[in-house]
XYZ file of C-alpha atoms in Angstrom:
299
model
C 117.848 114.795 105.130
C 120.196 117.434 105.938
C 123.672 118.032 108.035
C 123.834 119.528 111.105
C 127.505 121.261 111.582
C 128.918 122.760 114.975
C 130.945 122.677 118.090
C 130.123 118.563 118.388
C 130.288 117.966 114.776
C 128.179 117.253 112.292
C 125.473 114.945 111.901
C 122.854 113.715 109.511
C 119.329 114.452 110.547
C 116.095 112.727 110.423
C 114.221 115.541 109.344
C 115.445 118.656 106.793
C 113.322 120.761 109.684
C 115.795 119.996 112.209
C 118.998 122.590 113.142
C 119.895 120.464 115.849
C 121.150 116.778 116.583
C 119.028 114.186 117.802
C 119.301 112.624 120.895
C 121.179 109.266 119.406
C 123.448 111.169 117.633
C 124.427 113.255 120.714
C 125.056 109.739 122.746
C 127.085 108.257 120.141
C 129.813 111.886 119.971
C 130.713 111.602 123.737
C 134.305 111.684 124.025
C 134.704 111.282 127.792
C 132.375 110.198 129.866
C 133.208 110.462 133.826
C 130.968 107.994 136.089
C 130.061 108.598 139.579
C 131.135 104.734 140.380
C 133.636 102.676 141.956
C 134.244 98.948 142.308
C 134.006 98.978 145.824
C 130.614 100.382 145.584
C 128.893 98.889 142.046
C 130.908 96.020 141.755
C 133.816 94.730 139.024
C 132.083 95.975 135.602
C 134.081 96.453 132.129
C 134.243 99.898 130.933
C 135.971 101.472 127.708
C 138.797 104.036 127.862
C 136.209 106.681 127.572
C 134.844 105.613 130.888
C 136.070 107.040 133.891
C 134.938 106.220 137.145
C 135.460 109.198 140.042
C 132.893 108.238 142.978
C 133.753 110.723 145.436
C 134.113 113.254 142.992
C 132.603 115.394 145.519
C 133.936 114.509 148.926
C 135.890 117.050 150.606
C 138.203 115.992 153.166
C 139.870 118.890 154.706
C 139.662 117.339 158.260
C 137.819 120.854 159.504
C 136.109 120.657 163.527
C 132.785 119.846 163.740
C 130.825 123.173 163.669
C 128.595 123.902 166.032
C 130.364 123.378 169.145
C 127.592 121.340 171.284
C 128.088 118.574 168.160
C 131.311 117.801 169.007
C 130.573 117.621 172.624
C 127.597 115.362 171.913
C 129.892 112.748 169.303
C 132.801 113.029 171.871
C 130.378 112.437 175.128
C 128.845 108.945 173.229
C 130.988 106.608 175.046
C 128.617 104.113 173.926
C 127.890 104.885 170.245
C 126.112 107.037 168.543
C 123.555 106.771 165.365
C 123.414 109.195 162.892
C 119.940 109.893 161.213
C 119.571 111.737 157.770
C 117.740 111.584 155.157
C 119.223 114.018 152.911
C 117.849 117.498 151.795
C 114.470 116.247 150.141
C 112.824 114.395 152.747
C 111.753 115.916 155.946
C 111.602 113.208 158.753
C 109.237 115.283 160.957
C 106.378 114.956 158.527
C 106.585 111.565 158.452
C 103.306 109.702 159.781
C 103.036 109.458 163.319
C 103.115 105.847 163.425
C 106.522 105.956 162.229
C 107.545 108.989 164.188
C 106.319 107.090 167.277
C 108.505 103.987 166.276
C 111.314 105.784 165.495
C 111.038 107.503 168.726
C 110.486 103.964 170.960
C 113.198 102.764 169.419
C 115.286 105.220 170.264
C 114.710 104.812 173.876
C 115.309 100.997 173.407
C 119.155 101.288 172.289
C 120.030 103.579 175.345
C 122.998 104.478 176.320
C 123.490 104.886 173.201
C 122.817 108.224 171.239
C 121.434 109.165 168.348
C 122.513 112.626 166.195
C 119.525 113.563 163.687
C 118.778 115.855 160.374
C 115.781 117.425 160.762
C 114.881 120.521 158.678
C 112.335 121.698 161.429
C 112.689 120.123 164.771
C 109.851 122.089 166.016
C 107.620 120.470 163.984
C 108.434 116.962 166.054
C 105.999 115.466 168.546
C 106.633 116.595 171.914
C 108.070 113.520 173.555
C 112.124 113.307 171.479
C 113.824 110.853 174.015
C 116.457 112.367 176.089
C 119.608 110.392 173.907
C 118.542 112.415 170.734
C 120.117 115.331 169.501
C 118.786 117.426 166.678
C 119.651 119.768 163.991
C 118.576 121.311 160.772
C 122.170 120.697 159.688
C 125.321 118.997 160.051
C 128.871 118.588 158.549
C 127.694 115.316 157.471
C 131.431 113.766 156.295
C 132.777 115.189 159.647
C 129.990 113.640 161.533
C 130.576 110.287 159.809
C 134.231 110.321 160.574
C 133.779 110.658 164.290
C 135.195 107.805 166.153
C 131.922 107.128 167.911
C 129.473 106.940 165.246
C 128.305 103.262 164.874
C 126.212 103.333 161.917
C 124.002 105.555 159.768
C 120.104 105.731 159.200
C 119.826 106.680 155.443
C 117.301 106.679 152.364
C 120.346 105.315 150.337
C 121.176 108.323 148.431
C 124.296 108.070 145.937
C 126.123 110.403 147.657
C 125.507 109.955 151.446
C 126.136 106.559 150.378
C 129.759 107.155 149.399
C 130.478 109.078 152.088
C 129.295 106.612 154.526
C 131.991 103.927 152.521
C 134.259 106.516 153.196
C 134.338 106.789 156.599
C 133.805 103.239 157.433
C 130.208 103.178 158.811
C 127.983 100.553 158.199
C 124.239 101.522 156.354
C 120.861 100.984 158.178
C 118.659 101.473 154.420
C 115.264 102.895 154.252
C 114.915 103.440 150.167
C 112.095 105.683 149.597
C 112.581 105.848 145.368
C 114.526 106.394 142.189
C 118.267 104.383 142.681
C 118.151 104.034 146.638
C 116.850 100.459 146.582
C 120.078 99.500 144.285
C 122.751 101.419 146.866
C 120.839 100.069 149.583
C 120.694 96.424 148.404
C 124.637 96.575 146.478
C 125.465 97.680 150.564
C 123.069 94.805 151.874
C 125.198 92.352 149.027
C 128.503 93.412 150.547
C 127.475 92.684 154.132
C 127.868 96.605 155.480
C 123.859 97.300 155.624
C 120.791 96.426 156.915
C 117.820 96.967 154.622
C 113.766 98.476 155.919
C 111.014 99.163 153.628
C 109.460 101.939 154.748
C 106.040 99.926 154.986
C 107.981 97.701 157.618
C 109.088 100.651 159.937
C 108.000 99.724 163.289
C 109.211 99.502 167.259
C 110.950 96.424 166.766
C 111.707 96.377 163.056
C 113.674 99.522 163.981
C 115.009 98.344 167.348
C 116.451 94.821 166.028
C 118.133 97.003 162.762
C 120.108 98.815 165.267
C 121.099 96.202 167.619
C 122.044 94.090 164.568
C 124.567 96.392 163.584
C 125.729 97.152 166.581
C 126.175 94.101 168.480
C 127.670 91.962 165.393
C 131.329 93.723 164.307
C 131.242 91.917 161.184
C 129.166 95.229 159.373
C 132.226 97.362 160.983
C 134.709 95.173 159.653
C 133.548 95.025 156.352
C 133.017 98.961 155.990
C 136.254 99.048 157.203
C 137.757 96.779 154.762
C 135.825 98.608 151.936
C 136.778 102.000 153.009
C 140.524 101.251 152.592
C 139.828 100.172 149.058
C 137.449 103.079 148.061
C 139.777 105.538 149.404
C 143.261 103.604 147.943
C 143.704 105.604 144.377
C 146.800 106.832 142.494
C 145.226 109.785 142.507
C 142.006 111.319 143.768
C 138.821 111.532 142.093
C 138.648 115.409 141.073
C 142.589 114.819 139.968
C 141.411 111.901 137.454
C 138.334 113.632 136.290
C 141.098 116.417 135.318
C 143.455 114.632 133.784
C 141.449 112.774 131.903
C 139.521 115.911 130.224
C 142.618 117.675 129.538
C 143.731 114.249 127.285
C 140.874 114.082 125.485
C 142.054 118.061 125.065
C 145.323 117.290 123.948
C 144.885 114.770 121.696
C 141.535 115.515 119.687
C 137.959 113.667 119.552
C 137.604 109.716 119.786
C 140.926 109.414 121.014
C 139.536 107.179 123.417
C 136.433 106.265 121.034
C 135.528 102.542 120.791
C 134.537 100.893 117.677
C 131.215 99.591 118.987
C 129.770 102.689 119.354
C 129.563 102.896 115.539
C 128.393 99.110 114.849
C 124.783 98.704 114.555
C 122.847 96.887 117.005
C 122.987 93.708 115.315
C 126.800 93.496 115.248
C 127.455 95.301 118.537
C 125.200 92.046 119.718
C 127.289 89.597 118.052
C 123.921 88.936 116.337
C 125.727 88.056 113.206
C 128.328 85.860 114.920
C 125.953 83.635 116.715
C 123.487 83.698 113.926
C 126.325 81.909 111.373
C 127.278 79.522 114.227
C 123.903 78.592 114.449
C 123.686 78.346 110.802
C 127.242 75.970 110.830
C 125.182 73.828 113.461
C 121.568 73.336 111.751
C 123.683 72.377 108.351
C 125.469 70.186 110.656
C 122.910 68.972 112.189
C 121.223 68.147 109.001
C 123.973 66.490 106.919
C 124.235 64.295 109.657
C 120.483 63.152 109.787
C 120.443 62.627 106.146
C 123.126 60.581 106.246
C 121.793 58.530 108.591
C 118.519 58.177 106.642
C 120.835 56.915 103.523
C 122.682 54.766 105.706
C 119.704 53.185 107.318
C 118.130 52.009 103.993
């Protein structure tokens, strides 16, 4: 076995061949550990010191114009609401199947007057026949979109981060998860009554049309994303701020400042194995004396 010593410290090893630390040493040295979560968004959840949460940590507000020009005019002409459509930077709507393009499209047509703003990457690559209330681009100022006054609700996969942003501003979700943690947001969202929830197997005319008109016609989704907005955006301090300060006092005053004791209890303890094993112990004796007794007493 032999000692690993550096910048994080210094560890036994598993193997003399080893200059490095393993993987469950490396987990068990984290001093800080900053958390893209929030209550508002994951729910109440008990964390250690060492655990700081800073959802947001990457929303810029600096209240800038929408940019380009004909955006602004498009938000500010949709009297009667507008839908914006993204899906982030992975996922290209236009090569969706055509089945779904086609709904998407129909359904579009059925919520007129109102408007819909959407990402796409390549709008040239769309079928031919983009309804007349549909705006696109290969890019928009998403925060700044979601902040407009007219937008009514947004058409996501349920990334983390468009997620947050969309809490931000107040919009309500429509969901349509395609993988990895975007049928948690989208469900936590459904939970907290501020989204509406498609599989994208279940993407059709009406699926699509009764999504919108649900969030559009009952305020409750507003309401809520409202309420939930004030909370996520009421902090002391802002995000980057407490991701700062925190770092710099784990600077100041050394390593494991904020360490907690579990994180060096094996699993068996950390479990309360040992705890519930003696009470379970203090019963069967119990348990036990008593039915011997009652064998005595009964002859």
């Amino acid at each position: 076995m032999s000692v690993y010593t550096g910048a994080m410290g210094t560890y036994p090893q598993l193997t003399s061949r080893s200059r490095y630390p393993t993987i469950s040493h490396l987990e068990r040295d984290i001093d800080l550990l900053p958390i893209n979560a929030h209550h508002t968004l994951d729910g109440i959840r008990p964390y250690t010191p060492a655990i700081v949460p800073v959802a947001g940590l990457h929303i810029k507000d600096d209240n800038s114009e929408l940019i380009p020009k004909e955006v602004q005019g498009w938000l500010d002409g949709s009297t009667d609401g507008c839908i914006y459509i993204s899906f982030g930077s992975m996922v290209r709507i236009e090569i969706f199947p055509k089945h779904i393009l086609d709904s998407l499209f129909a359904s579009f047509k059925n919520i007129s007057p109102v408007r819909v703003l959407m990402k796409i990457a390549k709008p040239e690559e769309l079928p031919a026949n983009l309804p007349k209330n549909v705006m696109t681009q290969s890019w928009f100022p998403q925060l700044q979109v979601l902040k407009h006054k007219n937008i009514k609700a947004f058409v996501t996969h349920g990334g983390l981060m468009g997620t947050q942003e969309a809490m931000y501003a107040g919009v309500p979700l429509i969901g349509i998860p395609l993988f990895g943690d975007q049928q948690f947001n989208v469900r936590s969202q459904v939970r907290r009554k501020v989204a509406v929830s498609l599989q994208i197997h279940e993407i059709t005319e009406r699926s699509l049309t009764s999504a919108y008109k649900e969030i559009l016609n009952n305020l409750s989704y507003e309401r809520n994303a409202e309420k939930i907005s004030k909370e996520f955006v009421d902090r002391p301090i802002s995000p980057v701020e407490t991701a700062v300060f925190w770092v710099e006092y784990v600077a100041r005053h050394g390593k494991n400042c904020l360490r907690s004791p579990i994180v060096d209890m094996f699993w068996w303890r950390a479990n309360l194995i040992d705890v519930n094993a003696f009470i379970l112990a203090a019963i069967g004796i119990v348990r036990l004396v008593y039915i011997q007794a009652l064998v005595q007493y009964s002859f």
